[in-house]
Tab-separated table of C-alpha atoms and ligand atoms in Angstrom:
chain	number	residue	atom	x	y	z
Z	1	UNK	CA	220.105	53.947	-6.669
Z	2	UNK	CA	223.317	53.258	-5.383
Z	3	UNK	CA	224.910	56.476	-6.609
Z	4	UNK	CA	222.275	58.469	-5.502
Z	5	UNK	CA	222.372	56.933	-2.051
Z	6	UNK	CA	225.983	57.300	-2.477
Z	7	UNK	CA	225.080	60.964	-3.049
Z	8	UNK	CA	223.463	61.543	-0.123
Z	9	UNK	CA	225.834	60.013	2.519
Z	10	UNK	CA	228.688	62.305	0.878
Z	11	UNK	CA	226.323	65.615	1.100
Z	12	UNK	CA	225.739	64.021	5.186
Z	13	UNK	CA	229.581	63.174	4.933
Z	14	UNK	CA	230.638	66.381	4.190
Z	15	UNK	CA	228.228	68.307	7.126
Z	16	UNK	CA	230.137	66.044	9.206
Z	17	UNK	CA	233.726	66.624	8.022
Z	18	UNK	CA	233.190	70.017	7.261
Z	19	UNK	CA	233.419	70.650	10.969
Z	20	UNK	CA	236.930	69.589	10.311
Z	21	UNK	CA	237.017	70.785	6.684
Z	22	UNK	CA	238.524	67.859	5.180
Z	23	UNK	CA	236.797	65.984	2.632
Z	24	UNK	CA	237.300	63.596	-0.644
Z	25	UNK	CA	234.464	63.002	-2.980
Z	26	UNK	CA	234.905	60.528	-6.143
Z	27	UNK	CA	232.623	61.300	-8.775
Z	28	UNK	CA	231.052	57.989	-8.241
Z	29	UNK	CA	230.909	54.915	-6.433
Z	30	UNK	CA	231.866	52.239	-9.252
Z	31	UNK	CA	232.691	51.652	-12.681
Z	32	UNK	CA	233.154	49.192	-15.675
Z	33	UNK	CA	236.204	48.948	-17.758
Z	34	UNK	CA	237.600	47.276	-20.709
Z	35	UNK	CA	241.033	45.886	-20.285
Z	36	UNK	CA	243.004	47.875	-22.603
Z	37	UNK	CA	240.699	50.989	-22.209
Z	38	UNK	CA	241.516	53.952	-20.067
Z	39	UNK	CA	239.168	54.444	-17.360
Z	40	UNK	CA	239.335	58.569	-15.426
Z	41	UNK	CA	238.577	58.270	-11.996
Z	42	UNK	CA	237.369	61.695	-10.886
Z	43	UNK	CA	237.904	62.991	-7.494
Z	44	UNK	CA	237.751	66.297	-5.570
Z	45	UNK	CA	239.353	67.182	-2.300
Z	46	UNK	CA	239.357	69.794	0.152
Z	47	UNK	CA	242.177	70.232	2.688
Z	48	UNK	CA	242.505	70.840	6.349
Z	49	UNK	CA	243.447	73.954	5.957
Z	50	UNK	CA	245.292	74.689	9.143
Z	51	UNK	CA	245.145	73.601	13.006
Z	52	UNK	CA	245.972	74.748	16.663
Z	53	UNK	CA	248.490	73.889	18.638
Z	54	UNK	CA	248.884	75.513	21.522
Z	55	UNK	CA	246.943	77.954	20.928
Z	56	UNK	CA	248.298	78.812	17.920
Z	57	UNK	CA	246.751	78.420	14.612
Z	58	UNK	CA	249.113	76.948	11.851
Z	59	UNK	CA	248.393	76.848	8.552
Z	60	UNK	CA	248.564	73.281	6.354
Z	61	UNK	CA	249.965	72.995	2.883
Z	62	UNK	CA	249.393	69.659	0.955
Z	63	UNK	CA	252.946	68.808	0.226
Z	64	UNK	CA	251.884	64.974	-1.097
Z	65	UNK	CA	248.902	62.523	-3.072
Z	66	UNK	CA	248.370	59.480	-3.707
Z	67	UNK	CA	246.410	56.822	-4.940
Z	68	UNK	CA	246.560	53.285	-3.700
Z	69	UNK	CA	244.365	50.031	-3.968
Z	70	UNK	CA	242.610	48.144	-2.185
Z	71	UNK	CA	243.581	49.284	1.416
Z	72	UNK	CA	241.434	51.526	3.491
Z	73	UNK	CA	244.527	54.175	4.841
Z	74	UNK	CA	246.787	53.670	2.297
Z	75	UNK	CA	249.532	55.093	4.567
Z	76	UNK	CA	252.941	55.042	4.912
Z	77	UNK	CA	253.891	51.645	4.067
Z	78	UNK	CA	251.050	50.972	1.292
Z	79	UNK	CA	252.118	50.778	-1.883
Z	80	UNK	CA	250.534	53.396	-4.143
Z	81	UNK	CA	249.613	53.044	-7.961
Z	82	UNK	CA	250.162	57.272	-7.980
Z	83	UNK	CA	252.880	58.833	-5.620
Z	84	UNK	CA	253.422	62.437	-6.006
Z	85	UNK	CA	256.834	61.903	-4.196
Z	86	UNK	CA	258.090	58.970	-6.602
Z	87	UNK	CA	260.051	59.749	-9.305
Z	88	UNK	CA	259.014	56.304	-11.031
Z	89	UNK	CA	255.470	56.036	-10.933
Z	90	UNK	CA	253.728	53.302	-13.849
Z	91	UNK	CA	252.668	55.473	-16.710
Z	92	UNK	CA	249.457	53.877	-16.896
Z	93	UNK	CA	248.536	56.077	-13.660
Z	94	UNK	CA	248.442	59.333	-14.537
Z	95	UNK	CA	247.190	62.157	-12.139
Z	96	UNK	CA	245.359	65.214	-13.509
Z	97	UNK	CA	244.786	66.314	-10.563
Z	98	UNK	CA	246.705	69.190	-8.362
Z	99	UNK	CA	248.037	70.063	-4.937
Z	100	UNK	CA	244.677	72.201	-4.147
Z	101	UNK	CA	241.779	70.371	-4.707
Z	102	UNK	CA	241.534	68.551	-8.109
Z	103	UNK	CA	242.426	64.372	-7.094
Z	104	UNK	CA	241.341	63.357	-10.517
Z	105	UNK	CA	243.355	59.943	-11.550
Z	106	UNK	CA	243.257	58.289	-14.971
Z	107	UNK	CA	244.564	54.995	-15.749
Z	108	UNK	CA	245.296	53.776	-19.178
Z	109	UNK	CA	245.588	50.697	-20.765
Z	110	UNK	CA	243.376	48.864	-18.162
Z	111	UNK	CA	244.747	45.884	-16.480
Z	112	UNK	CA	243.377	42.752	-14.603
Z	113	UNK	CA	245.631	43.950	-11.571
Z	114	UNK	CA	243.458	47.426	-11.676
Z	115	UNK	CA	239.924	44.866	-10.884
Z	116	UNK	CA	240.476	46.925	-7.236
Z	117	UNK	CA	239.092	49.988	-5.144
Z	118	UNK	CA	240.852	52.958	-5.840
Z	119	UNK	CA	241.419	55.673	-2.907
Z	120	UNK	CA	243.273	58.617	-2.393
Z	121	UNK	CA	245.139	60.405	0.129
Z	122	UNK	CA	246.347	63.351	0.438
Z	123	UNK	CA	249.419	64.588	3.056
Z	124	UNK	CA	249.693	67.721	4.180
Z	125	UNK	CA	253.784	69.496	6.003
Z	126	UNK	CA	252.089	67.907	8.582
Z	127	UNK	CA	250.920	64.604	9.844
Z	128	UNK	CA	247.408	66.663	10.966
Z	129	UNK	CA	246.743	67.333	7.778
Z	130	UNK	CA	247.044	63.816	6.608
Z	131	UNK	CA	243.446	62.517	5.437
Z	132	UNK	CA	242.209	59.413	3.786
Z	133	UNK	CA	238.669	58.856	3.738
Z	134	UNK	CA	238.015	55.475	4.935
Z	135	UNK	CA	235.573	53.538	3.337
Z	136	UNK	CA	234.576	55.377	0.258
Z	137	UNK	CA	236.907	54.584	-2.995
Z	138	UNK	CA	236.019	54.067	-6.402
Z	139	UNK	CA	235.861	50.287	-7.633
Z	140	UNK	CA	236.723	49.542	-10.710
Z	141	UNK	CA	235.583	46.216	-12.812
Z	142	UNK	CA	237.860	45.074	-15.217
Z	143	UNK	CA	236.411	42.928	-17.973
Z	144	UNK	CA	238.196	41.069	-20.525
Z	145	UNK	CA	237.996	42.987	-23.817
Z	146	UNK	CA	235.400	41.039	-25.922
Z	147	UNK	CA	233.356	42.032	-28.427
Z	148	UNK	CA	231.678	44.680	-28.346
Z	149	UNK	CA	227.484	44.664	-29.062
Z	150	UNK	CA	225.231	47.505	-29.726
Z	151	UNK	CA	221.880	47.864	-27.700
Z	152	UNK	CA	219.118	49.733	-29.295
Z	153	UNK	CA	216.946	52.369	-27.090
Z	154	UNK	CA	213.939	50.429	-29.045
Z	155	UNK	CA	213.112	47.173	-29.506
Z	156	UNK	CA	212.405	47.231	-33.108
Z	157	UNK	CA	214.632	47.565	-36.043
Z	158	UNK	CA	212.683	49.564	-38.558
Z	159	UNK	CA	212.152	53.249	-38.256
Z	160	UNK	CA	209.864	55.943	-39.494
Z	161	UNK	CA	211.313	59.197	-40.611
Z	162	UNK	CA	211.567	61.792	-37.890
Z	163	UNK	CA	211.560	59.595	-35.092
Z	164	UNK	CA	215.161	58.980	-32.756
Z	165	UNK	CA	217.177	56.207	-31.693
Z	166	UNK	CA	220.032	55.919	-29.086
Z	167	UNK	CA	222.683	53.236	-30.194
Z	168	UNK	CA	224.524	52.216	-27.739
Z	169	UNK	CA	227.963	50.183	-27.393
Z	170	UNK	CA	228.373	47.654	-24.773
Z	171	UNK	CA	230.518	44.893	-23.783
Z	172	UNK	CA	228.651	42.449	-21.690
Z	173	UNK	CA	227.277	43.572	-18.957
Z	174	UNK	CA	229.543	46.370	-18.824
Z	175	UNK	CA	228.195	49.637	-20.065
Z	176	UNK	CA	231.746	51.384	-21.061
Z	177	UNK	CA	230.930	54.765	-20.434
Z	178	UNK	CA	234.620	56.293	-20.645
Z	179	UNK	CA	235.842	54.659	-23.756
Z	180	UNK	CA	236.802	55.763	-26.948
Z	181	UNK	CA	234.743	54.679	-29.520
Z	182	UNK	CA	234.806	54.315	-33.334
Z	183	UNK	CA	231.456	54.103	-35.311
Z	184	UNK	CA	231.175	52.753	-38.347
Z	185	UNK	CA	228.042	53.281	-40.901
Z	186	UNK	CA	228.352	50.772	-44.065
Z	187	UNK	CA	232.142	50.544	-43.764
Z	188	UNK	CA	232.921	53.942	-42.760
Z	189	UNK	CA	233.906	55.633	-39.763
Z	190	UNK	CA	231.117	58.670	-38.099
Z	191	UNK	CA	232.320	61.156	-36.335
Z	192	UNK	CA	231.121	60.125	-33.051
Z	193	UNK	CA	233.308	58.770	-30.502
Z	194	UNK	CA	231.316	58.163	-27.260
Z	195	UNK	CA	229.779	54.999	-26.940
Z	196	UNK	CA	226.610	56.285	-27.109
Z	197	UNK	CA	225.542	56.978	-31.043
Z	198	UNK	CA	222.242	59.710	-31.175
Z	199	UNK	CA	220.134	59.473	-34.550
Z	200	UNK	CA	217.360	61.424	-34.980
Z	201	UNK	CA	215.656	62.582	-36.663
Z	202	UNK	CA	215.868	59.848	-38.869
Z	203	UNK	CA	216.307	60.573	-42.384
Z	204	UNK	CA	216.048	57.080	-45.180
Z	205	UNK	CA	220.205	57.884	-45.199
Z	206	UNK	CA	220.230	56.605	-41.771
Z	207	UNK	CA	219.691	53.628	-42.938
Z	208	UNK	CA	222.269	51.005	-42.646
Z	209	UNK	CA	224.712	48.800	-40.767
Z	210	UNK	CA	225.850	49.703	-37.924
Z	211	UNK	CA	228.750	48.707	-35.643
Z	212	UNK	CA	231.060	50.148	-32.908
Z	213	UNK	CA	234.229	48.745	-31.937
Z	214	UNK	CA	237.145	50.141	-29.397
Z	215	UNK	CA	239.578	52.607	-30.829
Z	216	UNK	CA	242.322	50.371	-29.018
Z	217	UNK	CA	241.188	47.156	-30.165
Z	218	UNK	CA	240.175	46.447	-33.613
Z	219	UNK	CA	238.996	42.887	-32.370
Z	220	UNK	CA	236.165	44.452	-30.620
Z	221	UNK	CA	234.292	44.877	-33.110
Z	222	UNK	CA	230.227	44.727	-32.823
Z	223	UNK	CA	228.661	42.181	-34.998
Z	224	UNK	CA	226.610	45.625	-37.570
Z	225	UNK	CA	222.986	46.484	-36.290
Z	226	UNK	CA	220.587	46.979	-39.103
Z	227	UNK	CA	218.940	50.180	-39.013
Z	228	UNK	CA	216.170	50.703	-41.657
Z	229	UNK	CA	214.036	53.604	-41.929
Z	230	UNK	CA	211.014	53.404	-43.786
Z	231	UNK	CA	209.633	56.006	-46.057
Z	232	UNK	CA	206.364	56.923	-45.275
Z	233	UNK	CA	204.174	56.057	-48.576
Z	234	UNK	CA	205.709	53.239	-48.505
Z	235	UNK	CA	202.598	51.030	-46.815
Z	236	UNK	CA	200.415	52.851	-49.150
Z	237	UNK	CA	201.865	51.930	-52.429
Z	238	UNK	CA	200.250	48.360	-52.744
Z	239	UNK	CA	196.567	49.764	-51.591
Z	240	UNK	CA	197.127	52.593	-54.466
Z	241	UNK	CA	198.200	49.781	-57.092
Z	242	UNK	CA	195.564	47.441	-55.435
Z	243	UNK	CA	193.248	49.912	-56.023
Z	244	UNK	CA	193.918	50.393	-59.604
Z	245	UNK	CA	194.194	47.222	-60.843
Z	246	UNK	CA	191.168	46.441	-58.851
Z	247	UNK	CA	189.356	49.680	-61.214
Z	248	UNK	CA	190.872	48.155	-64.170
Z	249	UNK	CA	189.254	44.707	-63.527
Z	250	UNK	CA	185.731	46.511	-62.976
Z	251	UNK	CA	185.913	48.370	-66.077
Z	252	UNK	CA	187.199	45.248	-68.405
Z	253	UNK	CA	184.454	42.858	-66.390
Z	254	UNK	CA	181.744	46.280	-67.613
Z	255	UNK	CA	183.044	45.779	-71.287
Z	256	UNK	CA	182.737	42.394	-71.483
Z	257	UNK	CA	179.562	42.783	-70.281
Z	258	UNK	CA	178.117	45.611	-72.288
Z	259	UNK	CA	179.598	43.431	-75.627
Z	260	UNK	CA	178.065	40.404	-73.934
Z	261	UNK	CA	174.664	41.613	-73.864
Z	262	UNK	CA	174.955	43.829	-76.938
Z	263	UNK	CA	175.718	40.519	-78.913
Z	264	UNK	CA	173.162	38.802	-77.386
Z	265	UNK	CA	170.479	41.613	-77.948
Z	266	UNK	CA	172.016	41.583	-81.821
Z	267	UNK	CA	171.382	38.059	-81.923
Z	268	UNK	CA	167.785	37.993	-80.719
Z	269	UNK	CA	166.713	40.592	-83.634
Z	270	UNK	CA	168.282	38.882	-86.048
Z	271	UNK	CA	166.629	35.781	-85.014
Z	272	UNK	CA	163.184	37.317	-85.280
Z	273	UNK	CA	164.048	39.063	-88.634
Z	274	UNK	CA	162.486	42.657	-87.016
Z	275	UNK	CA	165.218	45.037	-87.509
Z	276	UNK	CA	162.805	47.737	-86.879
Z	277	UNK	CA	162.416	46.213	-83.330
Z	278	UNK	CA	165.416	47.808	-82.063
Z	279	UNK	CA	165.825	50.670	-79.227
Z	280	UNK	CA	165.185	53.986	-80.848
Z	281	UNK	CA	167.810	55.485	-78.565
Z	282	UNK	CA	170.217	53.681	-80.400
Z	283	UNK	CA	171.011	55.811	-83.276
Z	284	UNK	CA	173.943	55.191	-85.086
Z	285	UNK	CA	171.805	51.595	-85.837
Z	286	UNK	CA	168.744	53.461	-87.159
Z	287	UNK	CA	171.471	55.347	-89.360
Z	288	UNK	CA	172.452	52.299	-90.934
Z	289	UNK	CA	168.794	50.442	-91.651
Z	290	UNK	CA	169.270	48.673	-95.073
Z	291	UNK	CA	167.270	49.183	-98.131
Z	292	UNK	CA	164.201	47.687	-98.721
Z	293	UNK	CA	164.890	46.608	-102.016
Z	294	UNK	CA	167.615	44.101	-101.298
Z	295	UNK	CA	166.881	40.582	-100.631
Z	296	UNK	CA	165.744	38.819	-97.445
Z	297	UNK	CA	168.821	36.821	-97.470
Z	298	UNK	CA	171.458	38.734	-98.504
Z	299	UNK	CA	170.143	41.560	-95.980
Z	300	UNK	CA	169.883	39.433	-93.378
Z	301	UNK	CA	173.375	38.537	-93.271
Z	302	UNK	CA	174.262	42.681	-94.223
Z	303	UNK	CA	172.741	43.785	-91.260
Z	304	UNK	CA	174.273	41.190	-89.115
Z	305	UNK	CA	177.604	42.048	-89.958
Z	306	UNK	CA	176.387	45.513	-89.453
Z	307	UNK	CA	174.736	45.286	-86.306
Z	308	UNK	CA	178.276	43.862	-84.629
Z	309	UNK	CA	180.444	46.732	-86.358
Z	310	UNK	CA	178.667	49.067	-84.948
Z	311	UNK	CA	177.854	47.985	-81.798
Z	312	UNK	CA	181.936	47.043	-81.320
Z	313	UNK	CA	182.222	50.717	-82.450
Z	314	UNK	CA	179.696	52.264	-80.291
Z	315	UNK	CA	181.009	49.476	-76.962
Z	316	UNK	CA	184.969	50.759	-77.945
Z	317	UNK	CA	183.853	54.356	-77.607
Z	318	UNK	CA	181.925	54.184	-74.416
Z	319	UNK	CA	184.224	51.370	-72.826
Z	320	UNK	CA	187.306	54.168	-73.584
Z	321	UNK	CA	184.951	56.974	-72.138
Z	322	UNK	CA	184.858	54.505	-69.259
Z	323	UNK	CA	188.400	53.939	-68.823
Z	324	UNK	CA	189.477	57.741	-69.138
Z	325	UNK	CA	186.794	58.527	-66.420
Z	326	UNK	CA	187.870	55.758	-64.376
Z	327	UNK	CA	191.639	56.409	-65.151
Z	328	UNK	CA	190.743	59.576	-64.040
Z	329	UNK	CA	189.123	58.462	-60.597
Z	330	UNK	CA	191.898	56.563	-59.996
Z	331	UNK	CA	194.661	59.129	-60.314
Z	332	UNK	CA	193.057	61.607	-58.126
Z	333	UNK	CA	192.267	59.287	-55.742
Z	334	UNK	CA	196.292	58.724	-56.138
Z	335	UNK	CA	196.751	62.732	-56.011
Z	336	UNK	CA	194.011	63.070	-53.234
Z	337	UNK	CA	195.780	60.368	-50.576
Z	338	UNK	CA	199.431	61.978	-51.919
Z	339	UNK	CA	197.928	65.692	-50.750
Z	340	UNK	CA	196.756	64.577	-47.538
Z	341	UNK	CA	199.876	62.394	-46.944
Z	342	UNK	CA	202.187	65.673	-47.166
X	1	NAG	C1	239.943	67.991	-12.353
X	1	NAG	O1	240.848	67.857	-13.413
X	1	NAG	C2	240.369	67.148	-14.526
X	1	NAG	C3	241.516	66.979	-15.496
X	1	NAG	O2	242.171	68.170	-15.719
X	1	NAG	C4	239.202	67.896	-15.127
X	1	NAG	O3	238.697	67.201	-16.217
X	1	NAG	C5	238.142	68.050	-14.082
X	1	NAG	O4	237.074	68.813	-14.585
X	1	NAG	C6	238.694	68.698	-12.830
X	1	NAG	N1	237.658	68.635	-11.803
X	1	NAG	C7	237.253	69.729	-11.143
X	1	NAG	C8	236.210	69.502	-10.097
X	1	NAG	O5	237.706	70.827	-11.370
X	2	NAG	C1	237.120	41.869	-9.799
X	2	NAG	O1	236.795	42.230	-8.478
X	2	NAG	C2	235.543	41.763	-8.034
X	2	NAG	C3	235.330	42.289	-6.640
X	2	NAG	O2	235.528	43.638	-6.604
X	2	NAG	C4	235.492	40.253	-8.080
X	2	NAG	O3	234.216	39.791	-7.713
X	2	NAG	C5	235.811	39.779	-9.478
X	2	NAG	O4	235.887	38.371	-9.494
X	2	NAG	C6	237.137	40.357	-9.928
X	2	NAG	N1	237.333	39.986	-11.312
X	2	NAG	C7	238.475	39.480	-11.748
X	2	NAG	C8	238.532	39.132	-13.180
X	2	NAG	O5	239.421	39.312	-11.004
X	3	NAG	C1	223.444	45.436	-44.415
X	3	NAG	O1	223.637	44.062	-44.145
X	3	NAG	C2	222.725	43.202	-44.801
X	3	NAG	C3	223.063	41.793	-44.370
X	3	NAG	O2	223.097	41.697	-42.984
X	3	NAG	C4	222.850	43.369	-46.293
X	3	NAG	O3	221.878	42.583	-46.931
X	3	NAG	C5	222.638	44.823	-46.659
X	3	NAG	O4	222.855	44.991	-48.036
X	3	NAG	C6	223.585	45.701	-45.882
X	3	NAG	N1	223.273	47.099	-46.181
X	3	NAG	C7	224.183	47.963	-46.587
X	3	NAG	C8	223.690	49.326	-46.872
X	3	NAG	O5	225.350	47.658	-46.725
């Protein structure tokens, strides 16, 4: 809000000045920056670019910058950070900016001394052409270098293929926007270097921990941010083997059942001696019926023993009919929810 109100009174600024047709504009209003970082201040200019004196019209040449702190002229006697005309300006100040129109500043190495407002003037072969804009400067923040933490564009931890996530490193309250980063996935160092990390779309070898820390300061170091990304059937594995094993206790509960009652039914005709009672359908029993001619006894017990052979038999080869068509059931409803999953 501030930059874009910032914005505006430049764009109004510059109607204003442009009359005159001198003009600085910094590329924004404030910024954040680690101590020990480097920090680029950029910054345009454009020069008066001549004047009339007696009714003459001389041209101006920019024959000197600068960039000073914390004073609103920074004229003559103000102490600049960047002198164009000193031969011993601090090396941490370095202007990549030119004589023309380019005011750009950089300082590296951060310091607790550079917590200030930056401005810049420029002076031209003559004192008309000498221009500071008063007021507008960049401020910088300087913030002890602590440890860096990583802020995730979403709340949650745990990703679905295909879908994106913006790490970002932070320190604090200060979003560090300018530094040099290194990014490290399970102990080794990514390619990216800005201190925002893009991943998307997420792959399961995204997973991992992650952590950022300052290329000049290995004591920055983010606590690691666990990034998991799930694969997709992975929710539906324990309602496919729930689903099984809940087929599997249906058909075990049927075969118990079917031997259950088959017993039982056994049982009853042997108790009332009628072997010829029995279900015609059945007819691997009405194969076996015993002889006549052997004693009541003796074929009472026979046909017992008879009765549950076969009817284990014929319960084995149903109950395995059962489990293949089951088995069956179950792996294409496996297959079916795989097809519609892809
Ligand atoms: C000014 O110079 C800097 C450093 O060379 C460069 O990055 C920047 O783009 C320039 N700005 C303009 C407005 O040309
Ligand atoms: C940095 O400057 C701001 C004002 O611009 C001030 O509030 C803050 O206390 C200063 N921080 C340090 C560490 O000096
Ligand atoms: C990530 O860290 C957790 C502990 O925080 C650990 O259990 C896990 O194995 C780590 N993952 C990798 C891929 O190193």
């Amino acid at each position: 809000m501030l930059v874009f109100d910032q914005k505006i009174l430049c764009s109004f600024m510059f109607l204003l000045t442009g009359v005159v047709g001198q003009m600085v504009q910094y590329g924004f209003v404030s910024t954040c920056a680690v101590r020990g970082s480097t920090v680029t201040l950029p910054c345009s200019f454009t020069p008066l670019a001549s004047f009339t004196e007696d009714g003459k019209e001389i041209p101006l040449k920019i024959v000197r910058v600068r960039w000073c702190v914390n004073h609103l002229i920074c004229q003559t006697t103000t102490p600049s950070v960047y002198d164009s005309n000193s031969s011993n300006n601090n090396p941490r100040y370095q202007y990549l900016g030119d004589m023309k129109s380019n005011c750009t500043l950089q300082v590296r190495d951060v310091q607790m001394i550079d917590n200030a407002t930056f401005r810049f003037r420029m002076e031209a072969d003559n004192v008309k052409g000498h221009f500071t804009k008063r007021g507008d400067g960049i401020d910088v923040r300087v913030v002890e270098t602590t440890k860096m933490s990583i802020k995730s564009s979403s709340s949650n931890s745990t990703f679905r293929r295909g879908q994106t996530v913006s790490l970002q490193c932070t320190s604090g309250d200060c979003t560090v926007h300018q530094l040099e980063m290194t990014w490290i996935k399970d102990g080794r160092a990514l390619s990216e270097t800005s201190p925002a990390l893009l991943l998307g779309p997420l792959t399961l070898e995204d997973s991992g921990n992650y952590s950022c820390v300052l290329k000049t300061d290995n004591e920055t170091r983010s606590d690691p941010f666990r990034l998991q990304v799930e694969a997709d059937n992975k929710s539906y594995l324990p309602l496919i083997l729930g689903g099984v094993f809940g087929v599997l206790l249906v058909v075990i509960t049927l075969i118990l059942v079917i031997i259950i009652k088959r017993k039982r039914a056994a049982m009853s005709r042997n108790d009332g001696g009628g072997v010829m009672e029995q279900k015609p359908a059945d007819s691997i029993y009405t194969s076996i019926q015993p002889p006549a001619a052997v004693q009541p006894g003796t074929q009472r017990m026979e046909t017992s023993q008879e009765t549950e052979d076969v009817s284990y038999a014929a319960v084995q080869f149903s109950a395995n009919k059962h489990i293949r068509k089951l088995e069956e059931t179950a792996n294409s409803t496996v297959y079916a929810s795989v097809v519609t999953k892809g």
